[in-house]
Amino acid sequence: MAVQQRRHLKSLFKRNKDWAQGMVEKDPDFFLDLSKQQTPEYLWIGCADSRVPANQVVDLKPGQVFVHRNIANVVVHTDLNCLSVIQYAINVLQVRHIIVCGHYGCGGVRAAFEGREHGLIDNWLRHIKDVYRWHKDEIDAQPTEESKIDLLCEKNVIEQVANVCHSTIVQHAWRANQDLTVHGWIYSIENGLLKALDVEVTDTDQLSATHALKD
Ligand code: CO
């Protein structure tokens, strides 16, 4: 079984070699330059869904976007992984934009909406259930199950943008006058297009009084 698996994965190494060669043909110093430093301008926080690859959907090369992905693009204040990514992106890489990008038809959002048990992941999806509870009337008023889930996908992005902004890391950056904007986007798997949601935060003044840190 193990041998068979190795044989299968060989094709990935072949693809990798061809890809690396192609990149060097276009730009002989590409990897050499990248190996010296990374200076991405964007942090992308997206869903782990295989159909929403960060670099490809915005057509950016390696080195141009710092990426954190998890199921249903959730930002949790006790998630050391996500917080570390945000902290490193802001303090060390000095990214200027944080993009929380959800997508329509998100399986994680659907699972949270439907409420069937899926095991351990239910604990993660609880955060999306909270989003559903906060916007239940508006979501339930949608005509179809698909449109309800799509609206929950949008609301989830907006709430996760708020979670990014409410973090002490982001608020401290703004306090230090760092140029940083947090955006909420949603991607359509059906046509490959991104849409900016009506949420773009550039400083602490835009936060709710309950979450804005006092000086
Ligand atoms: Co998803």
Coordinates of C-alpha atoms in Angstrom, one line a residue, residues 9-79:
L9 CA 2.7 10.9 -5.4
K10 CA 5.6 10.7 -7.9
S11 CA 3.4 12.6 -10.3
L12 CA 3.3 15.5 -7.9
F13 CA 7.1 15.6 -7.8
K14 CA 7.1 15.6 -11.6
R15 CA 4.6 18.4 -11.7
N16 CA 6.7 20.3 -9.1
K17 CA 9.8 20.0 -11.2
D18 CA 8.1 21.1 -14.3
W19 CA 6.6 24.1 -12.5
A20 CA 9.9 25.2 -11.0
Q21 CA 11.5 24.9 -14.4
G22 CA 8.8 27.0 -16.0
M23 CA 9.2 29.7 -13.4
V24 CA 12.9 29.9 -13.9
E25 CA 12.4 30.0 -17.7
K26 CA 10.3 33.1 -17.3
D27 CA 12.5 34.7 -14.6
P28 CA 15.9 33.1 -14.0
D29 CA 16.3 34.8 -10.6
F30 CA 12.8 34.1 -9.4
F31 CA 13.6 31.6 -6.6
L32 CA 16.9 33.3 -5.8
D33 CA 15.2 36.6 -5.1
L34 CA 12.4 34.9 -3.1
S35 CA 14.9 33.0 -1.0
K36 CA 16.4 36.3 0.3
Q37 CA 13.2 37.6 1.7
Q38 CA 9.4 37.7 1.5
T39 CA 7.6 41.1 1.4
P40 CA 3.9 40.3 0.9
E41 CA 1.6 43.2 1.1
Y42 CA -1.5 41.1 1.9
L43 CA -2.5 38.6 4.6
W44 CA -5.2 36.3 3.3
I45 CA -7.4 34.5 5.8
G46 CA -9.5 32.1 3.9
C47 CA -11.3 28.8 3.9
A48 CA -9.3 25.6 3.6
D49 CA -11.6 24.5 0.7
S50 CA -9.5 23.1 -2.1
R51 CA -11.5 25.2 -4.6
V52 CA -10.4 28.5 -3.1
P53 CA -6.6 28.7 -3.5
A54 CA -5.5 32.2 -2.3
N55 CA -2.7 32.9 -4.8
Q56 CA -4.5 31.7 -7.8
V57 CA -7.8 33.5 -7.4
V58 CA -6.1 36.8 -7.2
D59 CA -3.4 35.8 -9.6
L60 CA -0.5 36.5 -7.3
K61 CA 2.9 34.8 -7.4
P62 CA 4.7 33.1 -4.5
G63 CA 6.0 35.8 -2.2
Q64 CA 3.1 38.2 -2.7
V65 CA 0.4 36.9 -0.2
F66 CA 0.8 35.6 3.3
V67 CA -1.9 32.9 3.8
H68 CA -3.8 31.4 6.7
R69 CA -6.6 29.0 5.9
N70 CA -8.9 27.0 8.1
I71 CA -12.4 25.5 7.8
A72 CA -14.8 28.3 7.0
N73 CA -12.3 31.1 7.5
V74 CA -12.9 31.6 11.2
V75 CA -10.9 33.9 13.4
V76 CA -11.1 32.8 17.1
H77 CA -9.5 34.8 19.9
T78 CA -8.1 31.7 21.5
D79 CA -6.6 30.2 18.3

